[in-house]
Amino acid sequence: MNNSNEVPLIFEMSSPGRRGYEYPDCDVPSEKVTDLIPSRFLRKKAADLPELSESEVVRHFTQLSRLNYGVDVGFYPLGSCTMKYNPKINEDVAKFAGFQRIHPYQGEETVQGALKLMYELEKYLCEIAGLHRATLQPAAGAHGELTGLMIIRAFHRDRGENHKRQEIIVPDSAHGTNPASAAMCGYRVVEVKSNPRGGVDVLNLRKITGPQTAGLMLTNPNTLGLFEEDIVEIAHIVHQAGGLLYYDGANMNANLGISRPGDMGFDIVHYNLHKTFAAPHGGGGPGSGPIAVTEELEDFLPVPLVSMKDNSYYLDYDRPKSIGKVKSFYGNFLVMVKAYAYIRSLGAQGLLEVSEIAVLNANYLMRQLQKDYHLPFDRSCKHEFVLSAKKQKAKGVRALDIAKRLLDYGFHPPTIYFPLVVEEALMVEPTETESKETLDRFGKAMRKIALEAMENPEILKEAPHHTPLRRLDEVKAVKELDVNWYKRNPSSAM
Ligand SMILES: Cc1ncc(COP(=O)(O)O)c(C=O)c1O
């Protein structure tokens, strides 16, 4: 405990002998247990667990949970993350015993319902992307990227061109996972510059594209929230050079029912089901990053695909050109259930409205804030927009200070310092699930903070003032990470 506002650790509340629950006596003789477990794995003394009553445990964790902030608590405009409200009905459906209690080793004939759901979800995702077939296996967006890149490699290998196509082009505004996935797949990453309107610099792209190009990774709208105006020309350049076009679909919340990556010329698309299709995320998952591909690339998809024959569904492993499996079993199934429930409950018209409202909300907020914050690209945005705290920096206030001050006003801050092409970036993604009143309250707080930056910058530099913990030393937190009770109390270790 460093500070009087802090909740004590559960270990610090321990009182010897206090119990919440007593286990019944073990009915297996102890020598039998010790016979089964090698002695080096046996404890020398009892584990030093905190000793508390049930009500103390419940109150402790309830108190901690109240310090937490999430989409169920308030506005969460974390750009690029699509922190939309996740309807609870999706959770209810994912809890159905028929989904939750099945086992991946069950015979296909006993899980026809689950296979049908996967089969239909694949069809919906293909329809939304304007592509041919999809795999639901990848467990996250970045995992979808890696899978897509493996497919790109398999495609070029099949044509005998893999040895010469060793480069993946990535824009300078790209999400960090794009170059990281390309490098992980063994590719050389080549950066293409942005033009003054925030899109890909087509002249620069022409210069760096050639017989060495395996593909281009792009997100559209890009990480500035701007639609790639030259996408048709970009697709033409890459295809003419023999490369493939990969679509990072993390920003798909802007496009549902409005435009389809397949129609723009993309060959592979990944989705973040845990963003666009309303599965809760943050805190590490589980996620789901299906990828959809053109007919030309279908053969390379991971096995198994869910297919249908004689009115029943089956897992199709008979795909000789497949890149193989990319995840144990079939992916994070319950995330698929939530996405399926979300798509079915909204329908085609509902999905279209999701994106229309997401785009409307972002533009509404952007126009409210552009007087007080520098707007580097003054164009209509899609589902998110990027401001710069350049004006405030002149007063010594950084994007980080603005983010911290927002906590005092009860809001989760936007993403900061990304994309890298914008100085002091503040990336705001309101999503479609927020009301006009919430957007107005956030706009008001942001404008008030802009005023504070001019009149009383010190208040921002020391923010937050009203949170249980004040500003943390983030470097120290990384370099001297201290989250292990036993490390602090070695005598308690086994
Ligand atoms: C534009 C973009 N691409 C890719 C990803 C990676 O997705 P995931 O976090 O599911 O791996 C993200 C995640 O924030 C993203 O915003």
Short mmCIF file of C-alpha atoms and ligand atoms in Angstrom, two decimals:
data_model
loop_
_atom_site.label_atom_id
_atom_site.label_comp_id
_atom_site.label_asym_id
_atom_site.label_seq_id
_atom_site.Cartn_x
_atom_site.Cartn_y
_atom_site.Cartn_z
CA MET A 1 0.00 0.00 0.00
CA ASN A 2 1.59 3.32 -1.05
CA ASN A 3 -1.25 5.70 -0.68
CA SER A 4 -4.20 6.10 1.66
CA ASN A 5 -6.70 5.76 -1.20
CA GLU A 6 -5.36 2.39 -2.21
CA VAL A 7 -7.23 -0.79 -1.46
CA PRO A 8 -5.00 -3.12 0.58
CA LEU A 9 -3.78 -6.32 -1.04
CA ILE A 10 -5.79 -9.36 -0.07
CA PHE A 11 -2.63 -10.78 1.53
CA GLU A 12 -2.38 -7.70 3.74
CA MET A 13 -5.91 -8.28 5.00
CA SER A 14 -5.22 -11.86 6.00
CA SER A 15 -5.94 -12.90 9.57
CA PRO A 16 -4.62 -16.35 10.68
CA GLY A 17 -7.32 -18.96 11.08
CA ARG A 18 -10.10 -17.02 9.38
CA ARG A 19 -11.99 -19.10 6.82
CA GLY A 20 -14.53 -18.59 4.06
CA TYR A 21 -14.87 -22.29 3.28
CA GLU A 22 -13.51 -25.51 4.76
CA TYR A 23 -12.75 -28.39 2.44
CA PRO A 24 -14.04 -31.74 3.66
CA ASP A 25 -11.31 -34.14 4.76
CA CYS A 26 -9.57 -35.81 1.85
CA ASP A 27 -10.86 -39.36 1.41
CA VAL A 28 -7.71 -40.54 -0.39
CA PRO A 29 -5.00 -41.68 2.04
CA SER A 30 -2.20 -39.12 1.94
CA GLU A 31 0.51 -41.75 1.25
CA LYS A 32 -1.39 -42.67 -1.95
CA VAL A 33 -1.21 -39.06 -3.12
CA THR A 34 2.48 -38.74 -2.30
CA ASP A 35 3.17 -42.00 -4.17
CA LEU A 36 1.66 -40.53 -7.31
CA ILE A 37 3.46 -37.19 -7.28
CA PRO A 38 7.26 -37.04 -7.54
CA SER A 39 8.68 -35.67 -4.28
CA ARG A 40 10.31 -32.68 -5.95
CA PHE A 41 6.85 -31.36 -6.78
CA LEU A 42 5.50 -31.76 -3.25
CA ARG A 43 5.22 -28.69 -1.02
CA LYS A 44 7.48 -28.59 2.00
CA LYS A 45 5.01 -26.39 3.84
CA ALA A 46 1.43 -25.28 3.36
CA ALA A 47 0.85 -22.56 0.75
CA ASP A 48 0.73 -19.09 2.29
CA LEU A 49 -2.75 -18.20 1.14
CA PRO A 50 -4.63 -15.21 2.50
CA GLU A 51 -7.05 -16.18 5.27
CA LEU A 52 -10.34 -14.28 5.14
CA SER A 53 -14.05 -14.76 5.59
CA GLU A 54 -16.32 -15.06 2.57
CA SER A 55 -17.81 -11.59 3.06
CA GLU A 56 -14.33 -10.03 3.24
CA VAL A 57 -13.36 -11.68 -0.03
CA VAL A 58 -16.58 -10.62 -1.75
CA ARG A 59 -16.26 -7.02 -0.51
CA HIS A 60 -12.61 -6.84 -1.47
CA PHE A 61 -13.17 -7.91 -5.06
CA THR A 62 -16.36 -5.90 -5.42
CA GLN A 63 -14.48 -2.80 -4.25
CA LEU A 64 -11.69 -3.50 -6.75
CA SER A 65 -14.17 -4.03 -9.57
CA ARG A 66 -15.64 -0.60 -8.85
CA LEU A 67 -12.26 0.96 -9.54
CA ASN A 68 -12.27 -0.61 -12.96
CA TYR A 69 -13.37 1.29 -16.05
CA GLY A 70 -15.00 -0.39 -19.03
CA VAL A 71 -17.65 0.15 -21.70
CA ASP A 72 -20.31 -0.84 -19.18
CA VAL A 73 -19.22 2.08 -16.99
CA GLY A 74 -18.82 4.88 -19.50
CA PHE A 75 -17.59 6.34 -22.78
CA TYR A 76 -14.44 4.63 -24.10
CA PRO A 77 -13.27 6.43 -27.25
CA LEU A 78 -10.04 4.47 -27.65
CA GLY A 79 -9.19 4.99 -31.32
CA SER A 80 -8.49 1.90 -33.43
CA CYS A 81 -9.99 -0.33 -30.72
CA THR A 82 -13.75 -0.01 -31.42
CA MET A 83 -14.75 -0.16 -27.77
CA LYS A 84 -18.47 -0.30 -28.52
CA TYR A 85 -21.12 -1.44 -26.08
CA ASN A 86 -21.58 -5.20 -26.37
CA PRO A 87 -25.26 -6.21 -26.15
CA LYS A 88 -25.78 -8.68 -23.31
CA ILE A 89 -28.02 -10.90 -25.39
CA ASN A 90 -24.90 -12.11 -27.22
CA GLU A 91 -23.46 -13.23 -23.88
CA ASP A 92 -26.70 -15.04 -23.06
CA VAL A 93 -26.62 -16.91 -26.35
CA ALA A 94 -22.96 -17.87 -25.86
CA LYS A 95 -23.97 -19.36 -22.51
CA PHE A 96 -26.47 -21.80 -24.06
CA ALA A 97 -25.47 -25.26 -22.90
CA GLY A 98 -25.50 -26.51 -26.50
CA PHE A 99 -22.67 -24.11 -27.28
CA GLN A 100 -20.83 -24.01 -24.00
CA ARG A 101 -20.78 -27.66 -23.04
CA ILE A 102 -19.72 -29.25 -26.30
CA HIS A 103 -16.21 -30.61 -26.72
CA PRO A 104 -13.99 -30.31 -29.79
CA TYR A 105 -13.38 -34.06 -29.75
CA GLN A 106 -17.09 -34.85 -30.16
CA GLY A 107 -18.14 -36.54 -33.39
CA GLU A 108 -19.36 -34.24 -36.17
CA GLU A 109 -22.82 -35.79 -36.10
CA THR A 110 -23.27 -34.62 -32.48
CA VAL A 111 -22.29 -30.98 -33.10
CA GLN A 112 -24.24 -30.19 -36.25
CA GLY A 113 -25.65 -27.00 -34.68
CA ALA A 114 -22.22 -25.62 -33.87
CA LEU A 115 -20.93 -26.49 -37.34
CA LYS A 116 -23.98 -24.85 -38.91
CA LEU A 117 -23.26 -21.68 -36.95
CA MET A 118 -19.64 -21.66 -38.16
CA TYR A 119 -20.72 -22.40 -41.73
CA GLU A 120 -23.23 -19.56 -41.75
CA LEU A 121 -20.92 -17.12 -39.98
CA GLU A 122 -18.34 -17.81 -42.68
CA LYS A 123 -20.94 -17.00 -45.33
CA TYR A 124 -21.93 -13.74 -43.63
CA LEU A 125 -18.32 -12.63 -43.29
CA CYS A 126 -17.67 -13.44 -46.95
CA GLU A 127 -20.74 -11.47 -47.99
CA ILE A 128 -19.69 -8.46 -45.90
CA ALA A 129 -16.16 -8.58 -47.32
CA GLY A 130 -17.20 -9.33 -50.91
CA LEU A 131 -14.93 -12.37 -50.87
CA HIS A 132 -15.26 -16.09 -51.48
CA ARG A 133 -14.34 -18.24 -48.47
CA ALA A 134 -13.12 -17.68 -44.93
CA THR A 135 -11.44 -19.38 -41.99
CA LEU A 136 -12.59 -18.68 -38.46
CA GLN A 137 -9.48 -20.11 -36.81
CA PRO A 138 -7.20 -17.13 -36.02
CA ALA A 139 -7.53 -15.94 -32.43
CA ALA A 140 -6.90 -12.20 -32.93
CA GLY A 141 -6.45 -9.54 -35.57
CA ALA A 142 -2.68 -9.93 -35.52
CA HIS A 143 -3.08 -13.71 -35.80
CA GLY A 144 -5.33 -13.16 -38.83
CA GLU A 145 -2.59 -10.99 -40.34
CA LEU A 146 0.00 -13.72 -39.86
CA THR A 147 -2.38 -16.30 -41.36
CA GLY A 148 -3.05 -14.01 -44.33
CA LEU A 149 0.66 -13.49 -44.90
CA MET A 150 1.25 -17.25 -44.77
CA ILE A 151 -1.41 -17.57 -47.47
CA ILE A 152 0.35 -14.90 -49.54
CA ARG A 153 3.56 -16.90 -49.21
CA ALA A 154 1.83 -20.16 -50.12
CA PHE A 155 0.27 -18.51 -53.18
CA HIS A 156 3.62 -17.25 -54.50
CA ARG A 157 5.28 -20.57 -53.69
CA ASP A 158 2.61 -22.36 -55.70
CA ARG A 159 3.47 -20.16 -58.67
CA GLY A 160 7.18 -20.73 -58.20
CA GLU A 161 7.78 -17.09 -57.31
CA ASN A 162 8.28 -17.19 -53.56
CA HIS A 163 12.07 -16.90 -53.75
CA LYS A 164 11.92 -13.56 -55.55
CA ARG A 165 8.89 -12.04 -53.77
CA GLN A 166 10.28 -11.21 -50.38
CA GLU A 167 8.81 -7.77 -49.65
CA ILE A 168 5.62 -6.65 -47.99
CA ILE A 169 4.71 -2.98 -48.37
CA VAL A 170 3.16 -1.25 -45.36
CA PRO A 171 2.12 2.43 -45.08
CA ASP A 172 3.89 4.70 -42.58
CA SER A 173 0.51 5.16 -40.84
CA ALA A 174 -0.05 1.40 -40.37
CA HIS A 175 -0.91 -0.28 -37.11
CA GLY A 176 2.22 -1.78 -35.54
CA THR A 177 0.95 -5.32 -35.91
CA ASN A 178 1.13 -5.04 -39.74
CA PRO A 179 4.92 -4.72 -40.07
CA ALA A 180 5.37 -7.03 -37.07
CA SER A 181 3.28 -9.80 -38.68
CA ALA A 182 5.11 -9.38 -42.00
CA ALA A 183 8.49 -9.62 -40.27
CA MET A 184 7.30 -12.64 -38.28
CA CYS A 185 6.36 -14.32 -41.54
CA GLY A 186 9.92 -13.75 -42.76
CA TYR A 187 9.21 -10.82 -45.07
CA ARG A 188 11.23 -7.64 -45.53
CA VAL A 189 9.02 -4.69 -44.64
CA VAL A 190 9.06 -1.73 -47.02
CA GLU A 191 7.34 1.47 -45.96
CA VAL A 192 5.19 3.52 -48.32
CA LYS A 193 4.73 7.18 -47.42
CA SER A 194 1.49 9.02 -46.77
CA ASN A 195 0.50 11.91 -49.04
CA PRO A 196 -0.57 15.35 -47.74
CA ARG A 197 -4.23 14.18 -47.63
CA GLY A 198 -3.36 11.29 -45.33
CA GLY A 199 -3.67 8.54 -47.96
CA VAL A 200 -1.04 6.37 -49.64
CA ASP A 201 1.40 8.35 -51.79
CA VAL A 202 0.73 6.62 -55.11
CA LEU A 203 3.92 7.91 -56.76
CA ASN A 204 5.97 6.51 -53.92
CA LEU A 205 4.04 3.22 -54.14
CA ARG A 206 4.84 2.92 -57.85
CA LYS A 207 8.52 3.40 -57.12
CA ILE A 208 8.77 0.69 -54.48
CA THR A 209 6.48 -1.92 -56.09
CA GLY A 210 8.00 -4.51 -58.41
CA PRO A 211 8.77 -8.18 -59.01
CA GLN A 212 10.09 -8.39 -55.43
CA THR A 213 6.68 -7.41 -54.00
CA ALA A 214 4.71 -10.18 -52.31
CA GLY A 215 1.91 -7.89 -51.21
CA LEU A 216 0.65 -4.67 -49.68
CA MET A 217 -1.09 -4.45 -46.29
CA LEU A 218 -3.59 -1.66 -45.97
CA THR A 219 -6.45 -0.69 -43.74
CA ASN A 220 -9.30 1.30 -45.25
CA PRO A 221 -10.31 3.65 -43.73
CA ASN A 222 -6.72 4.00 -42.63
CA THR A 223 -5.52 4.64 -39.09
CA LEU A 224 -6.23 8.36 -39.56
CA GLY A 225 -9.89 7.43 -40.04
CA LEU A 226 -9.68 8.51 -43.69
CA PHE A 227 -10.97 6.57 -46.67
CA GLU A 228 -8.22 5.65 -49.11
CA GLU A 229 -9.32 7.69 -52.14
CA ASP A 230 -6.90 6.01 -54.57
CA ILE A 231 -7.70 2.46 -53.58
CA VAL A 232 -8.61 1.30 -57.11
CA GLU A 233 -5.34 2.63 -58.50
CA ILE A 234 -3.39 1.20 -55.56
CA ALA A 235 -4.92 -2.25 -56.15
CA HIS A 236 -4.07 -1.99 -59.83
CA ILE A 237 -0.42 -1.11 -59.13
CA VAL A 238 0.06 -4.01 -56.73
CA HIS A 239 -1.76 -6.57 -58.87
CA GLN A 240 0.06 -5.52 -62.01
CA ALA A 241 3.31 -6.16 -60.22
CA GLY A 242 2.07 -9.66 -59.30
CA GLY A 243 1.52 -8.88 -55.61
CA LEU A 244 -1.56 -9.42 -53.44
CA LEU A 245 -3.57 -6.90 -51.45
CA TYR A 246 -4.19 -7.55 -47.76
CA TYR A 247 -6.94 -5.66 -45.92
CA ASP A 248 -6.51 -5.05 -42.21
CA GLY A 249 -10.19 -5.16 -41.26
CA ALA A 250 -9.79 -3.81 -37.74
CA ASN A 251 -11.48 -0.67 -39.08
CA MET A 252 -14.43 -2.51 -40.59
CA ASN A 253 -16.82 -0.69 -38.24
CA ALA A 254 -16.77 2.12 -40.80
CA ASN A 255 -17.75 0.00 -43.77
CA LEU A 256 -20.47 -2.54 -42.95
CA GLY A 257 -22.92 -2.66 -45.83
CA ILE A 258 -21.39 0.49 -47.32
CA SER A 259 -18.31 -0.72 -49.16
CA ARG A 260 -16.68 -4.12 -49.52
CA PRO A 261 -12.93 -4.73 -49.50
CA GLY A 262 -13.36 -7.41 -52.20
CA ASP A 263 -14.93 -4.82 -54.51
CA MET A 264 -12.02 -2.45 -53.84
CA GLY A 265 -9.57 -5.09 -55.08
CA PHE A 266 -8.43 -6.68 -51.82
CA ASP A 267 -7.55 -10.38 -51.94
CA ILE A 268 -7.49 -11.13 -48.20
CA VAL A 269 -9.34 -9.50 -45.32
CA HIS A 270 -9.10 -10.07 -41.62
CA TYR A 271 -11.90 -9.19 -39.25
CA ASN A 272 -11.65 -8.43 -35.57
CA LEU A 273 -14.85 -10.10 -34.35
CA HIS A 274 -13.94 -8.72 -30.93
CA LYS A 275 -14.21 -5.17 -32.29
CA THR A 276 -16.67 -4.89 -35.15
CA PHE A 277 -18.95 -7.72 -34.12
CA ALA A 278 -19.33 -6.75 -30.49
CA ALA A 279 -17.47 -9.40 -28.54
CA PRO A 280 -16.06 -7.86 -25.35
CA HIS A 281 -12.33 -7.27 -25.53
CA GLY A 282 -9.52 -5.54 -23.76
CA GLY A 283 -7.59 -7.18 -20.98
CA GLY A 284 -6.24 -9.84 -23.29
CA GLY A 285 -9.12 -11.54 -25.04
CA PRO A 286 -10.24 -14.03 -26.04
CA GLY A 287 -10.49 -12.60 -29.53
CA SER A 288 -11.21 -13.89 -32.97
CA GLY A 289 -9.63 -12.75 -36.25
CA PRO A 290 -11.19 -14.68 -39.16
CA ILE A 291 -9.82 -14.08 -42.62
CA ALA A 292 -11.74 -14.12 -45.90
CA VAL A 293 -10.06 -14.63 -49.28
CA THR A 294 -10.75 -14.60 -53.02
CA GLU A 295 -11.59 -17.79 -54.90
CA GLU A 296 -8.02 -17.86 -56.20
CA LEU A 297 -6.70 -18.20 -52.63
CA GLU A 298 -9.28 -20.61 -51.23
CA ASP A 299 -7.05 -23.67 -51.53
CA PHE A 300 -4.47 -22.18 -49.17
CA LEU A 301 -6.84 -21.53 -46.26
CA PRO A 302 -6.08 -23.37 -42.99
CA VAL A 303 -7.67 -26.77 -42.38
CA PRO A 304 -10.31 -27.69 -41.51
CA LEU A 305 -12.96 -25.63 -43.27
CA VAL A 306 -16.56 -26.27 -42.33
CA SER A 307 -18.29 -27.61 -45.44
CA MET A 308 -21.61 -29.24 -46.27
CA LYS A 309 -22.48 -32.50 -48.01
CA ASP A 310 -25.81 -34.37 -48.19
CA ASN A 311 -27.44 -31.85 -45.86
CA SER A 312 -24.92 -32.26 -43.08
CA TYR A 313 -21.94 -30.22 -42.03
CA TYR A 314 -18.44 -31.66 -41.77
CA LEU A 315 -14.87 -30.60 -41.08
CA ASP A 316 -13.03 -30.63 -44.37
CA TYR A 317 -9.38 -31.63 -44.00
CA ASP A 318 -8.94 -32.78 -47.59
CA ARG A 319 -7.20 -29.65 -48.82
CA PRO A 320 -3.72 -30.51 -50.05
CA LYS A 321 -2.55 -26.94 -50.64
CA SER A 322 -3.66 -25.67 -47.23
CA ILE A 323 -1.15 -23.85 -45.03
CA GLY A 324 -2.26 -26.24 -42.26
CA LYS A 325 -3.68 -25.43 -38.88
CA VAL A 326 -3.09 -22.07 -37.22
CA LYS A 327 -4.94 -22.67 -33.94
CA SER A 328 -5.80 -25.61 -31.77
CA PHE A 329 -9.16 -27.11 -32.70
CA TYR A 330 -11.30 -24.59 -34.62
CA GLY A 331 -10.68 -21.15 -33.07
CA ASN A 332 -12.36 -19.30 -30.21
CA PHE A 333 -15.80 -20.71 -30.74
CA LEU A 334 -17.79 -18.70 -28.19
CA VAL A 335 -16.55 -15.44 -29.72
CA MET A 336 -17.95 -16.73 -33.01
CA VAL A 337 -21.28 -17.39 -31.29
CA LYS A 338 -21.40 -13.78 -30.03
CA ALA A 339 -20.56 -12.40 -33.48
CA TYR A 340 -23.18 -14.64 -35.09
CA ALA A 341 -25.84 -13.54 -32.57
CA TYR A 342 -24.89 -9.91 -33.20
CA ILE A 343 -25.12 -10.25 -36.99
CA ARG A 344 -28.41 -12.16 -36.84
CA SER A 345 -30.02 -9.76 -34.38
CA LEU A 346 -29.13 -6.69 -36.46
CA GLY A 347 -29.61 -8.09 -39.95
CA ALA A 348 -28.23 -6.47 -43.09
CA GLN A 349 -30.03 -3.15 -42.55
CA GLY A 350 -28.94 -3.01 -38.90
CA LEU A 351 -25.31 -3.58 -39.79
CA LEU A 352 -25.46 -0.81 -42.36
CA GLU A 353 -26.86 1.52 -39.69
CA VAL A 354 -24.04 0.54 -37.30
CA SER A 355 -21.48 1.94 -39.71
CA GLU A 356 -23.57 4.92 -40.72
CA ILE A 357 -24.01 5.98 -37.10
CA ALA A 358 -20.37 5.23 -36.23
CA VAL A 359 -19.29 7.55 -39.06
CA LEU A 360 -21.85 10.21 -38.15
CA ASN A 361 -20.79 10.20 -34.49
CA ALA A 362 -17.12 10.56 -35.38
CA ASN A 363 -17.75 13.47 -37.75
CA TYR A 364 -20.05 15.17 -35.22
CA LEU A 365 -17.39 15.06 -32.54
CA MET A 366 -14.53 15.97 -34.86
CA ARG A 367 -16.32 19.15 -35.94
CA GLN A 368 -16.96 20.07 -32.28
CA LEU A 369 -13.27 19.80 -31.44
CA GLN A 370 -11.48 21.15 -34.46
CA LYS A 371 -11.46 24.74 -33.17
CA ASP A 372 -9.68 23.85 -29.96
CA TYR A 373 -7.37 21.13 -31.25
CA HIS A 374 -5.30 21.02 -34.41
CA LEU A 375 -6.95 18.80 -37.05
CA PRO A 376 -4.10 17.66 -39.30
CA PHE A 377 -6.31 16.35 -42.12
CA ASP A 378 -9.41 18.44 -42.54
CA ARG A 379 -11.55 15.90 -44.43
CA SER A 380 -14.71 14.06 -43.55
CA CYS A 381 -13.62 11.15 -41.45
CA LYS A 382 -14.98 7.63 -41.23
CA HIS A 383 -15.50 5.93 -37.85
CA GLU A 384 -12.62 7.70 -36.08
CA PHE A 385 -10.49 10.83 -36.36
CA VAL A 386 -7.10 12.02 -35.26
CA LEU A 387 -6.43 15.37 -33.58
CA SER A 388 -3.05 16.76 -32.63
CA ALA A 389 -2.18 18.45 -29.34
CA LYS A 390 0.32 20.63 -31.22
CA LYS A 391 -1.33 23.88 -30.06
CA GLN A 392 -1.29 22.72 -26.45
CA LYS A 393 2.34 21.59 -26.75
CA ALA A 394 3.30 25.23 -27.20
CA LYS A 395 2.15 25.66 -23.55
CA GLY A 396 4.13 22.61 -22.44
CA VAL A 397 1.05 20.36 -22.38
CA ARG A 398 1.39 17.00 -24.09
CA ALA A 399 -1.19 14.55 -25.45
CA LEU A 400 -0.47 12.39 -22.40
CA ASP A 401 -1.45 15.25 -20.04
CA ILE A 402 -4.75 15.72 -21.89
CA ALA A 403 -5.43 12.00 -21.65
CA LYS A 404 -4.72 12.01 -17.91
CA ARG A 405 -6.93 15.06 -17.34
CA LEU A 406 -9.83 13.35 -19.10
CA LEU A 407 -9.80 10.78 -16.29
CA ASP A 408 -10.70 13.59 -13.88
CA TYR A 409 -13.74 14.31 -16.04
CA GLY A 410 -14.78 10.67 -15.89
CA PHE A 411 -13.85 9.60 -19.41
CA HIS A 412 -11.53 6.95 -20.74
CA PRO A 413 -8.96 8.79 -22.87
CA PRO A 414 -8.57 8.37 -26.61
CA THR A 415 -5.57 6.51 -28.05
CA ILE A 416 -2.50 8.75 -27.90
CA TYR A 417 0.75 8.95 -29.90
CA PHE A 418 -0.70 6.75 -32.66
CA PRO A 419 -0.64 6.90 -35.64
CA LEU A 420 2.99 7.93 -35.65
CA VAL A 421 2.57 10.24 -38.64
CA VAL A 422 0.73 12.78 -36.45
CA GLU A 423 2.61 14.78 -33.83
CA GLU A 424 1.03 14.49 -30.35
CA ALA A 425 -1.78 12.37 -31.79
CA LEU A 426 -5.14 11.99 -30.04
CA MET A 427 -7.14 9.33 -31.86
CA VAL A 428 -10.85 9.35 -31.05
CA GLU A 429 -13.27 6.55 -31.97
CA PRO A 430 -16.72 7.23 -30.48
CA THR A 431 -18.48 4.18 -32.04
CA GLU A 432 -22.16 3.97 -32.91
CA THR A 433 -23.33 2.94 -29.46
CA GLU A 434 -23.01 6.41 -27.86
CA SER A 435 -25.80 8.94 -27.60
CA LYS A 436 -25.58 12.56 -28.72
CA GLU A 437 -25.68 13.57 -25.03
CA THR A 438 -22.58 11.50 -24.27
CA LEU A 439 -20.74 12.90 -27.27
CA ASP A 440 -21.65 16.42 -26.17
CA ARG A 441 -20.44 15.77 -22.62
CA PHE A 442 -17.15 14.44 -23.93
CA GLY A 443 -16.81 17.36 -26.36
CA LYS A 444 -17.43 19.79 -23.52
CA ALA A 445 -14.77 18.12 -21.34
CA MET A 446 -12.24 18.20 -24.20
CA ARG A 447 -12.93 21.89 -24.84
CA LYS A 448 -12.63 22.69 -21.15
CA ILE A 449 -9.28 20.88 -21.07
CA ALA A 450 -8.11 22.89 -24.10
CA LEU A 451 -8.97 26.05 -22.17
CA GLU A 452 -7.17 24.79 -19.07
CA ALA A 453 -4.11 24.11 -21.23
CA MET A 454 -4.01 27.80 -22.13
CA GLU A 455 -4.90 29.26 -18.73
CA ASN A 456 -3.58 26.78 -16.19
CA PRO A 457 -1.34 24.20 -17.85
CA GLU A 458 0.02 22.98 -14.50
CA ILE A 459 -3.33 21.40 -13.65
CA LEU A 460 -2.97 19.16 -16.70
CA LYS A 461 0.65 18.28 -16.09
CA GLU A 462 -0.23 16.94 -12.66
CA ALA A 463 -3.45 15.20 -13.66
CA PRO A 464 -5.24 13.01 -12.77
CA HIS A 465 -6.30 14.58 -9.50
CA HIS A 466 -9.43 12.59 -8.67
CA THR A 467 -8.56 8.97 -9.43
CA PRO A 468 -7.71 6.42 -6.71
CA LEU A 469 -4.12 6.50 -7.96
CA ARG A 470 -2.38 9.61 -9.27
CA ARG A 471 -0.07 9.57 -12.27
CA LEU A 472 2.14 6.52 -12.33
CA ASP A 473 5.77 6.51 -13.26
CA GLU A 474 5.24 4.38 -16.35
CA VAL A 475 8.94 3.81 -17.01
CA LYS A 476 9.45 2.58 -13.47
CA ALA A 477 6.34 0.42 -13.75
CA VAL A 478 7.86 -1.32 -16.77
CA LYS A 479 11.45 -1.49 -15.56
CA GLU A 480 10.71 -2.40 -11.95
CA LEU A 481 7.52 -4.35 -12.35
CA ASP A 482 6.46 -5.55 -8.91
CA VAL A 483 3.32 -7.65 -8.98
CA ASN A 484 4.50 -10.71 -7.09
CA TRP A 485 3.61 -10.98 -3.41
CA TYR A 486 6.08 -13.80 -2.84
CA LYS A 487 8.92 -11.75 -4.31
CA ARG A 488 8.23 -9.06 -1.72
CA ASN A 489 7.75 -11.63 1.01
CA PRO A 490 10.21 -14.44 0.24
CA SER A 491 9.48 -16.18 3.53
CA SER A 492 5.95 -16.85 2.27
CA ALA A 493 7.13 -18.75 -0.82
CA MET A 494 6.85 -22.51 -0.77
C1 LIG B 1 -5.74 -1.20 -37.26
C2 LIG B 1 -5.47 -2.43 -36.42
N1 LIG B 1 -4.96 -3.51 -37.01
C3 LIG B 1 -4.72 -4.65 -36.32
C4 LIG B 1 -4.97 -4.74 -34.98
C5 LIG B 1 -4.63 -6.02 -34.25
O1 LIG B 1 -5.75 -6.65 -33.72
P1 LIG B 1 -5.63 -7.58 -32.41
O2 LIG B 1 -5.40 -6.66 -31.25
O3 LIG B 1 -6.92 -8.31 -32.34
O4 LIG B 1 -4.46 -8.49 -32.62
C6 LIG B 1 -5.50 -3.63 -34.31
C7 LIG B 1 -5.74 -3.70 -32.85
O5 LIG B 1 -5.78 -2.75 -32.13
C8 LIG B 1 -5.76 -2.46 -35.05
O6 LIG B 1 -6.30 -1.38 -34.46
#
